[in-house]
PDB file of C-alpha atoms in Angstrom:
ATOM      1  CA  MET S   1      98.349  95.474  81.802  1.00  0.00           C
ATOM      2  CA  ALA S   2      97.334  92.053  82.233  1.00  0.00           C
ATOM      3  CA  GLY S   3      96.209  91.134  85.716  1.00  0.00           C
ATOM      4  CA  VAL S   4      96.366  94.503  86.967  1.00  0.00           C
ATOM      5  CA  ARG S   5      93.511  95.971  89.174  1.00  0.00           C
ATOM      6  CA  LEU S   6      92.563  99.524  88.464  1.00  0.00           C
ATOM      7  CA  ILE S   7      92.873 102.059  91.679  1.00  0.00           C
ATOM      8  CA  ASP S   8      90.336 104.855  91.966  1.00  0.00           C
ATOM      9  CA  ASN S   9      90.881 108.287  93.656  1.00  0.00           C
ATOM     10  CA  ASN S  10      89.522 106.564  96.885  1.00  0.00           C
ATOM     11  CA  GLY S  11      92.099 103.742  96.700  1.00  0.00           C
ATOM     12  CA  MET S  12      89.423 101.098  95.990  1.00  0.00           C
ATOM     13  CA  GLY S  13      90.028  98.395  93.711  1.00  0.00           C
ATOM     14  CA  LYS S  14      87.751  98.211  90.756  1.00  0.00           C
ATOM     15  CA  GLY S  15      86.745  94.930  88.733  1.00  0.00           C
ATOM     16  CA  ASP S  16      85.329  91.465  89.176  1.00  0.00           C
ATOM     17  CA  SER S  17      85.852  88.602  91.212  1.00  0.00           C
ATOM     18  CA  SER S  18      88.110  86.974  88.733  1.00  0.00           C
ATOM     19  CA  MET S  19      90.760  89.635  89.346  1.00  0.00           C
ATOM     20  CA  ALA S  20      93.997  89.318  91.083  1.00  0.00           C
ATOM     21  CA  LYS S  21      93.965  89.632  94.660  1.00  0.00           C
ATOM     22  CA  LEU S  22      96.232  91.421  97.559  1.00  0.00           C
ATOM     23  CA  ARG S  23      96.732  88.858  99.990  1.00  0.00           C
ATOM     24  CA  VAL S  24      98.277  88.791 103.606  1.00  0.00           C
ATOM     25  CA  HIS S  25      99.565  85.356 104.792  1.00  0.00           C
ATOM     26  CA  ASN S  26     101.111  83.715 107.866  1.00  0.00           C
ATOM     27  CA  ILE S  27     101.246  86.977 109.910  1.00  0.00           C
ATOM     28  CA  THR S  28     101.772  85.936 113.378  1.00  0.00           C
ATOM     29  CA  MET S  29     100.633  88.005 116.385  1.00  0.00           C
ATOM     30  CA  SER S  30     100.814  87.417 120.102  1.00  0.00           C
ATOM     31  CA  LEU S  31      97.810  86.939 122.325  1.00  0.00           C
ATOM     32  CA  ASP S  32      98.094  90.589 123.265  1.00  0.00           C
ATOM     33  CA  GLY S  33      97.871  91.315 119.494  1.00  0.00           C
ATOM     34  CA  PHE S  34     101.589  92.446 118.755  1.00  0.00           C
ATOM     35  CA  MET S  35     103.317  91.426 115.607  1.00  0.00           C
ATOM     36  CA  ALA S  36     106.511  92.951 116.959  1.00  0.00           C
ATOM     37  CA  GLY S  37     107.970  93.953 120.159  1.00  0.00           C
ATOM     38  CA  ARG S  38     109.599  97.132 121.583  1.00  0.00           C
ATOM     39  CA  ASP S  39     113.480  98.281 120.585  1.00  0.00           C
ATOM     40  CA  GLN S  40     113.596  96.490 117.066  1.00  0.00           C
ATOM     41  CA  THR S  41     117.354  96.406 116.052  1.00  0.00           C
ATOM     42  CA  ALA S  42     119.412  94.546 113.528  1.00  0.00           C
ATOM     43  CA  ASP S  43     120.319  92.076 116.305  1.00  0.00           C
ATOM     44  CA  ALA S  44     116.449  91.739 117.405  1.00  0.00           C
ATOM     45  CA  PRO S  45     114.687  92.493 114.224  1.00  0.00           C
ATOM     46  CA  MET S  46     111.273  91.608 115.627  1.00  0.00           C
ATOM     47  CA  GLY S  47     111.972  93.211 118.811  1.00  0.00           C
ATOM     48  CA  VAL S  48     112.250  92.302 122.640  1.00  0.00           C
ATOM     49  CA  GLY S  49     110.031  89.239 124.237  1.00  0.00           C
ATOM     50  CA  THR S  50     109.450  87.889 120.285  1.00  0.00           C
ATOM     51  CA  GLU S  51     111.879  84.866 120.623  1.00  0.00           C
ATOM     52  CA  LYS S  52     108.942  82.261 120.712  1.00  0.00           C
ATOM     53  CA  LEU S  53     106.653  84.151 118.585  1.00  0.00           C
ATOM     54  CA  HIS S  54     107.366  82.619 115.015  1.00  0.00           C
ATOM     55  CA  SER S  55     108.765  79.008 116.677  1.00  0.00           C
ATOM     56  CA  TRP S  56     105.744  77.570 114.958  1.00  0.00           C
ATOM     57  CA  VAL S  57     107.112  78.228 111.509  1.00  0.00           C
ATOM     58  CA  PHE S  58     110.418  76.493 112.212  1.00  0.00           C
ATOM     59  CA  ASP S  59     108.562  73.348 113.545  1.00  0.00           C
ATOM     60  CA  THR S  60     107.576  72.713 109.974  1.00  0.00           C
ATOM     61  CA  LYS S  61     108.972  71.104 106.816  1.00  0.00           C
ATOM     62  CA  PHE S  62     108.390  74.546 104.941  1.00  0.00           C
ATOM     63  CA  GLY S  63     109.867  76.621 107.720  1.00  0.00           C
ATOM     64  CA  ARG S  64     112.983  74.578 107.943  1.00  0.00           C
ATOM     65  CA  ALA S  65     113.525  74.298 104.324  1.00  0.00           C
ATOM     66  CA  MET S  66     113.607  78.309 104.199  1.00  0.00           C
ATOM     67  CA  ILE S  67     116.727  78.122 106.228  1.00  0.00           C
ATOM     68  CA  GLY S  68     118.117  75.475 104.697  1.00  0.00           C
ATOM     69  CA  GLN S  69     117.458  72.791 107.077  1.00  0.00           C
ATOM     70  CA  GLU S  70     115.837  69.229 106.815  1.00  0.00           C
ATOM     71  CA  GLY S  71     112.726  67.533 108.536  1.00  0.00           C
ATOM     72  CA  GLY S  72     109.949  69.319 110.146  1.00  0.00           C
ATOM     73  CA  SER S  73     106.097  68.590 110.532  1.00  0.00           C
ATOM     74  CA  GLU S  74     103.877  68.382 107.358  1.00  0.00           C
ATOM     75  CA  GLY S  75     100.589  69.071 109.399  1.00  0.00           C
ATOM     76  CA  LEU S  76      98.165  71.890 109.368  1.00  0.00           C
ATOM     77  CA  ASP S  77     100.801  74.572 110.032  1.00  0.00           C
ATOM     78  CA  ASN S  78     102.799  73.234 107.285  1.00  0.00           C
ATOM     79  CA  ASP S  79      99.784  73.733 104.860  1.00  0.00           C
ATOM     80  CA  TYR S  80      99.126  77.095 105.717  1.00  0.00           C
ATOM     81  CA  LEU S  81     102.795  78.234 105.109  1.00  0.00           C
ATOM     82  CA  GLU S  82     102.594  76.350 101.652  1.00  0.00           C
ATOM     83  CA  ARG S  83      99.302  78.200 100.795  1.00  0.00           C
ATOM     84  CA  GLY S  84     100.829  81.436 101.306  1.00  0.00           C
ATOM     85  CA  ASP S  85     103.029  81.143  98.403  1.00  0.00           C
ATOM     86  CA  ASP S  86     100.498  79.417  95.964  1.00  0.00           C
ATOM     87  CA  GLY S  87      99.509  81.826  93.124  1.00  0.00           C
ATOM     88  CA  ILE S  88     101.760  84.677  94.177  1.00  0.00           C
ATOM     89  CA  GLY S  89     103.497  86.512  91.435  1.00  0.00           C
ATOM     90  CA  ALA S  90     104.655  89.552  93.615  1.00  0.00           C
ATOM     91  CA  THR S  91     105.421  90.818  96.927  1.00  0.00           C
ATOM     92  CA  ILE S  92     105.074  94.295  98.869  1.00  0.00           C
ATOM     93  CA  MET S  93     106.632  94.924 102.111  1.00  0.00           C
ATOM     94  CA  GLY S  94     107.266  97.768 104.405  1.00  0.00           C
ATOM     95  CA  ARG S  95     111.017  99.119 104.851  1.00  0.00           C
ATOM     96  CA  ASN S  96     110.975  97.913 108.385  1.00  0.00           C
ATOM     97  CA  MET S  97     110.649  94.560 106.995  1.00  0.00           C
ATOM     98  CA  PHE S  98     113.445  94.989 104.556  1.00  0.00           C
ATOM     99  CA  GLY S  99     116.124  95.952 107.068  1.00  0.00           C
ATOM    100  CA  PRO S 100     116.816  98.082 110.065  1.00  0.00           C
ATOM    101  CA  ILE S 101     118.080 101.077 108.304  1.00  0.00           C
ATOM    102  CA  ARG S 102     116.037 104.481 108.727  1.00  0.00           C
ATOM    103  CA  ASP S 103     115.924 107.713 106.963  1.00  0.00           C
ATOM    104  CA  GLU S 104     118.244 108.165 103.827  1.00  0.00           C
ATOM    105  CA  TRP S 105     119.792 104.796 102.615  1.00  0.00           C
ATOM    106  CA  ASP S 106     123.320 104.556 103.779  1.00  0.00           C
ATOM    107  CA  ASP S 107     126.511 103.070 102.368  1.00  0.00           C
ATOM    108  CA  SER S 108     126.309  99.833 104.167  1.00  0.00           C
ATOM    109  CA  GLY S 109     125.235  98.068 101.135  1.00  0.00           C
ATOM    110  CA  TRP S 110     122.289  96.304 103.196  1.00  0.00           C
ATOM    111  CA  GLN S 111     120.671  93.877 100.954  1.00  0.00           C
ATOM    112  CA  GLY S 112     117.926  92.381 103.185  1.00  0.00           C
ATOM    113  CA  TRP S 113     117.455  89.808 105.957  1.00  0.00           C
ATOM    114  CA  TRP S 114     117.751  86.907 103.625  1.00  0.00           C
ATOM    115  CA  GLY S 115     121.455  86.528 102.115  1.00  0.00           C
ATOM    116  CA  ASP S 116     122.315  86.574  98.473  1.00  0.00           C
ATOM    117  CA  THR S 117     119.113  84.244  97.480  1.00  0.00           C
ATOM    118  CA  PRO S 118     115.984  85.473  99.233  1.00  0.00           C
ATOM    119  CA  PRO S 119     113.260  83.222  99.352  1.00  0.00           C
ATOM    120  CA  TYR S 120     110.762  85.293  97.136  1.00  0.00           C
ATOM    121  CA  GLY S 121     111.820  84.263  93.577  1.00  0.00           C
ATOM    122  CA  HIS S 122     109.668  87.264  92.129  1.00  0.00           C
ATOM    123  CA  PRO S 123     109.578  91.130  92.121  1.00  0.00           C
ATOM    124  CA  VAL S 124     109.397  92.374  95.580  1.00  0.00           C
ATOM    125  CA  PHE S 125     108.150  96.252  96.000  1.00  0.00           C
ATOM    126  CA  VAL S 126     109.614  98.003  99.471  1.00  0.00           C
ATOM    127  CA  LEU S 127     107.705 101.059 100.691  1.00  0.00           C
ATOM    128  CA  THR S 128     110.135 103.896 101.668  1.00  0.00           C
ATOM    129  CA  HIS S 129     110.198 107.545 101.531  1.00  0.00           C
ATOM    130  CA  TYR S 130     113.875 107.754 100.069  1.00  0.00           C
ATOM    131  CA  PRO S 131     114.640 106.507  96.385  1.00  0.00           C
ATOM    132  CA  ARG S 132     117.008 103.842  95.671  1.00  0.00           C
ATOM    133  CA  ASP S 133     117.815 101.916  92.771  1.00  0.00           C
ATOM    134  CA  PRO S 134     116.559  98.264  91.912  1.00  0.00           C
ATOM    135  CA  LEU S 135     118.364  95.786  93.753  1.00  0.00           C
ATOM    136  CA  PRO S 136     118.493  92.260  91.688  1.00  0.00           C
ATOM    137  CA  MET S 137     119.292  89.184  93.744  1.00  0.00           C
ATOM    138  CA  LYS S 138     119.963  85.430  93.079  1.00  0.00           C
ATOM    139  CA  GLY S 139     117.174  83.236  92.629  1.00  0.00           C
ATOM    140  CA  GLY S 140     114.878  85.598  90.563  1.00  0.00           C
ATOM    141  CA  THR S 141     114.050  88.138  93.367  1.00  0.00           C
ATOM    142  CA  THR S 142     114.457  91.894  92.732  1.00  0.00           C
ATOM    143  CA  PHE S 143     113.817  94.480  95.336  1.00  0.00           C
ATOM    144  CA  ASN S 144     112.119  97.674  93.982  1.00  0.00           C
ATOM    145  CA  PHE S 145     111.960 100.767  96.102  1.00  0.00           C
ATOM    146  CA  VAL S 146     108.647 102.703  95.816  1.00  0.00           C
ATOM    147  CA  ASP S 147     108.863 106.386  97.303  1.00  0.00           C
ATOM    148  CA  ASP S 148     105.231 107.390  95.980  1.00  0.00           C
ATOM    149  CA  GLY S 149     103.053 105.636  98.112  1.00  0.00           C
ATOM    150  CA  ILE S 150     100.954 102.476  98.690  1.00  0.00           C
ATOM    151  CA  HIS S 151      98.724 102.792  95.610  1.00  0.00           C
ATOM    152  CA  SER S 152     101.743 103.158  93.113  1.00  0.00           C
ATOM    153  CA  ALA S 153     103.427 100.044  94.824  1.00  0.00           C
ATOM    154  CA  LEU S 154     100.142  98.002  94.257  1.00  0.00           C
ATOM    155  CA  GLU S 155      99.743  98.719  90.827  1.00  0.00           C
ATOM    156  CA  GLN S 156     103.609  98.097  90.109  1.00  0.00           C
ATOM    157  CA  ALA S 157     102.970  94.856  91.978  1.00  0.00           C
ATOM    158  CA  PHE S 158     100.073  93.720  90.012  1.00  0.00           C
ATOM    159  CA  ASP S 159     101.767  94.643  86.807  1.00  0.00           C
ATOM    160  CA  ALA S 160     104.879  92.664  87.645  1.00  0.00           C
ATOM    161  CA  ALA S 161     102.793  89.786  88.921  1.00  0.00           C
ATOM    162  CA  ASP S 162     101.241  89.468  85.401  1.00  0.00           C
ATOM    163  CA  GLY S 163      97.765  88.159  86.413  1.00  0.00           C
ATOM    164  CA  ALA S 164      98.853  86.395  89.658  1.00  0.00           C
ATOM    165  CA  ASP S 165      97.921  87.611  93.033  1.00  0.00           C
ATOM    166  CA  VAL S 166     100.092  90.126  95.156  1.00  0.00           C
ATOM    167  CA  ARG S 167     101.270  89.043  98.642  1.00  0.00           C
ATOM    168  CA  LEU S 168     101.646  91.902 101.309  1.00  0.00           C
ATOM    169  CA  GLY S 169     104.242  90.508 103.632  1.00  0.00           C
ATOM    170  CA  GLY S 170     104.184  93.248 106.464  1.00  0.00           C
ATOM    171  CA  GLY S 171     105.181  94.530 108.684  1.00  0.00           C
ATOM    172  CA  ALA S 172     102.532  95.950 110.986  1.00  0.00           C
ATOM    173  CA  SER S 173     102.658  99.447 109.598  1.00  0.00           C
ATOM    174  CA  ALA S 174     102.329  98.523 105.885  1.00  0.00           C
ATOM    175  CA  ILE S 175      99.385  95.977 106.583  1.00  0.00           C
ATOM    176  CA  ARG S 176      97.441  98.880 108.441  1.00  0.00           C
ATOM    177  CA  GLN S 177      97.888 101.189 105.683  1.00  0.00           C
ATOM    178  CA  TYR S 178      96.269  98.697 103.086  1.00  0.00           C
ATOM    179  CA  LEU S 179      93.611  97.953 105.442  1.00  0.00           C
ATOM    180  CA  ALA S 180      92.640 101.284 106.047  1.00  0.00           C
ATOM    181  CA  ALA S 181      92.604 101.916 102.287  1.00  0.00           C
ATOM    182  CA  GLY S 182      90.407  99.028 101.817  1.00  0.00           C
ATOM    183  CA  LEU S 183      92.774  97.140  99.317  1.00  0.00           C
ATOM    184  CA  VAL S 184      93.526  93.937 101.169  1.00  0.00           C
ATOM    185  CA  ASP S 185      91.188  90.877  99.759  1.00  0.00           C
ATOM    186  CA  GLU S 186      92.387  88.182 102.248  1.00  0.00           C
ATOM    187  CA  LEU S 187      94.117  88.352 105.779  1.00  0.00           C
ATOM    188  CA  HIS S 188      95.391  85.236 107.463  1.00  0.00           C
ATOM    189  CA  LEU S 189      96.460  85.657 111.054  1.00  0.00           C
ATOM    190  CA  VAL S 190      98.240  83.144 113.346  1.00  0.00           C
ATOM    191  CA  ILE S 191      97.561  83.503 116.851  1.00  0.00           C
ATOM    192  CA  SER S 192     100.689  82.380 118.874  1.00  0.00           C
ATOM    193  CA  PRO S 193     100.151  81.646 122.578  1.00  0.00           C
ATOM    194  CA  VAL S 194     102.812  84.244 123.708  1.00  0.00           C
ATOM    195  CA  VAL S 195     102.443  87.551 125.555  1.00  0.00           C
ATOM    196  CA  ILE S 196     104.818  90.263 124.281  1.00  0.00           C
ATOM    197  CA  GLY S 197     103.477  93.182 126.503  1.00  0.00           C
ATOM    198  CA  GLY S 198     104.544  96.149 124.011  1.00  0.00           C
ATOM    199  CA  GLY S 199     105.481  96.964 120.507  1.00  0.00           C
ATOM    200  CA  GLU S 200     103.494  97.113 117.071  1.00  0.00           C
ATOM    201  CA  ARG S 201      99.858  96.023 116.825  1.00  0.00           C
ATOM    202  CA  ILE S 202      98.407  95.172 113.495  1.00  0.00           C
ATOM    203  CA  PHE S 203      95.133  96.808 114.104  1.00  0.00           C
ATOM    204  CA  ASP S 204      96.045  99.742 116.025  1.00  0.00           C
ATOM    205  CA  GLY S 205      94.298 103.065 114.509  1.00  0.00           C
ATOM    206  CA  LEU S 206      91.749 101.302 112.630  1.00  0.00           C
ATOM    207  CA  ASP S 207      88.082 102.143 113.096  1.00  0.00           C
ATOM    208  CA  ALA S 208      86.901  99.910 115.938  1.00  0.00           C
ATOM    209  CA  GLY S 209      90.082  98.292 116.455  1.00  0.00           C
ATOM    210  CA  TRP S 210      89.002  95.768 113.398  1.00  0.00           C
ATOM    211  CA  PRO S 211      89.390  95.811 109.711  1.00  0.00           C
ATOM    212  CA  ALA S 212      85.725  96.562 108.166  1.00  0.00           C
ATOM    213  CA  GLY S 213      84.138  94.571 105.600  1.00  0.00           C
ATOM    214  CA  PHE S 214      85.763  91.260 106.509  1.00  0.00           C
ATOM    215  CA  GLU S 215      84.197  88.123 107.558  1.00  0.00           C
ATOM    216  CA  VAL S 216      85.942  85.127 109.246  1.00  0.00           C
ATOM    217  CA  ALA S 217      86.104  82.309 106.894  1.00  0.00           C
ATOM    218  CA  GLU S 218      88.560  79.839 108.695  1.00  0.00           C
ATOM    219  CA  PHE S 219      89.231  79.778 112.420  1.00  0.00           C
ATOM    220  CA  VAL S 220      91.491  76.682 112.898  1.00  0.00           C
ATOM    221  CA  PRO S 221      93.624  75.641 115.934  1.00  0.00           C
ATOM    222  CA  SER S 222      96.798  73.429 115.189  1.00  0.00           C
ATOM    223  CA  GLU S 223      99.063  71.858 118.076  1.00  0.00           C
ATOM    224  CA  THR S 224     100.876  75.078 118.399  1.00  0.00           C
ATOM    225  CA  VAL S 225      99.010  78.044 117.029  1.00  0.00           C
ATOM    226  CA  THR S 226      95.450  79.084 115.817  1.00  0.00           C
ATOM    227  CA  HIS S 227      94.779  80.186 112.160  1.00  0.00           C
ATOM    228  CA  ALA S 228      92.304  82.782 111.597  1.00  0.00           C
ATOM    229  CA  VAL S 229      91.616  83.665 107.697  1.00  0.00           C
ATOM    230  CA  LEU S 230      89.447  87.053 107.167  1.00  0.00           C
ATOM    231  CA  ARG S 231      88.163  87.509 103.550  1.00  0.00           C
ATOM    232  CA  LYS S 232      86.631  90.641 102.261  1.00  0.00           C
ATOM    233  CA  VAL S 233      82.840  90.400 102.095  1.00  0.00           C
TER     234      VAL S 233
END
């Protein structure tokens, strides 16, 4: 399979530095370390107290284009948002990122937060405990539902990406699982100057509260947020 990283029994990638990577981009967290607040619902998908967490995105040209609007800044924040799409051939996300439905899939016909034309344009692999048929959407996105673990999802995503990198989109639980398994190659965090006070932290449950084996490759403030890029040593 072209571009596929082999996964051994310990979940560690095998191969040389030219292989495709698993990358995390534009993951925004508050000053107190939360990616999402308490009480996530269909009406408040990011939880309580997160209204300003992602405001930096929609000040940019990239962010406004995602929601069908014109204008926006083209500075540092926009550059980082664009980097998150460069060289990506498939995406993995947790079920909570796909939607608010829990347990067995119901008959609501839920197709994600993004309408008929999601912004991905490539295969997306959704982690779940419950099987569901693939969901093709307009614009080249197909949601594939993987119920046999993070390693299976990663192998399928690398296969689908055909030599390009795979993006891990979130949420916090999915990122923690891949970090704990040592499978993330690059992690781009965006620190937003807001305090949420409770919810889901990205680094909860990790040894020493920080992903092992990474170095800080970039730490750059913009006018609104600070960008930190961690790369596997």
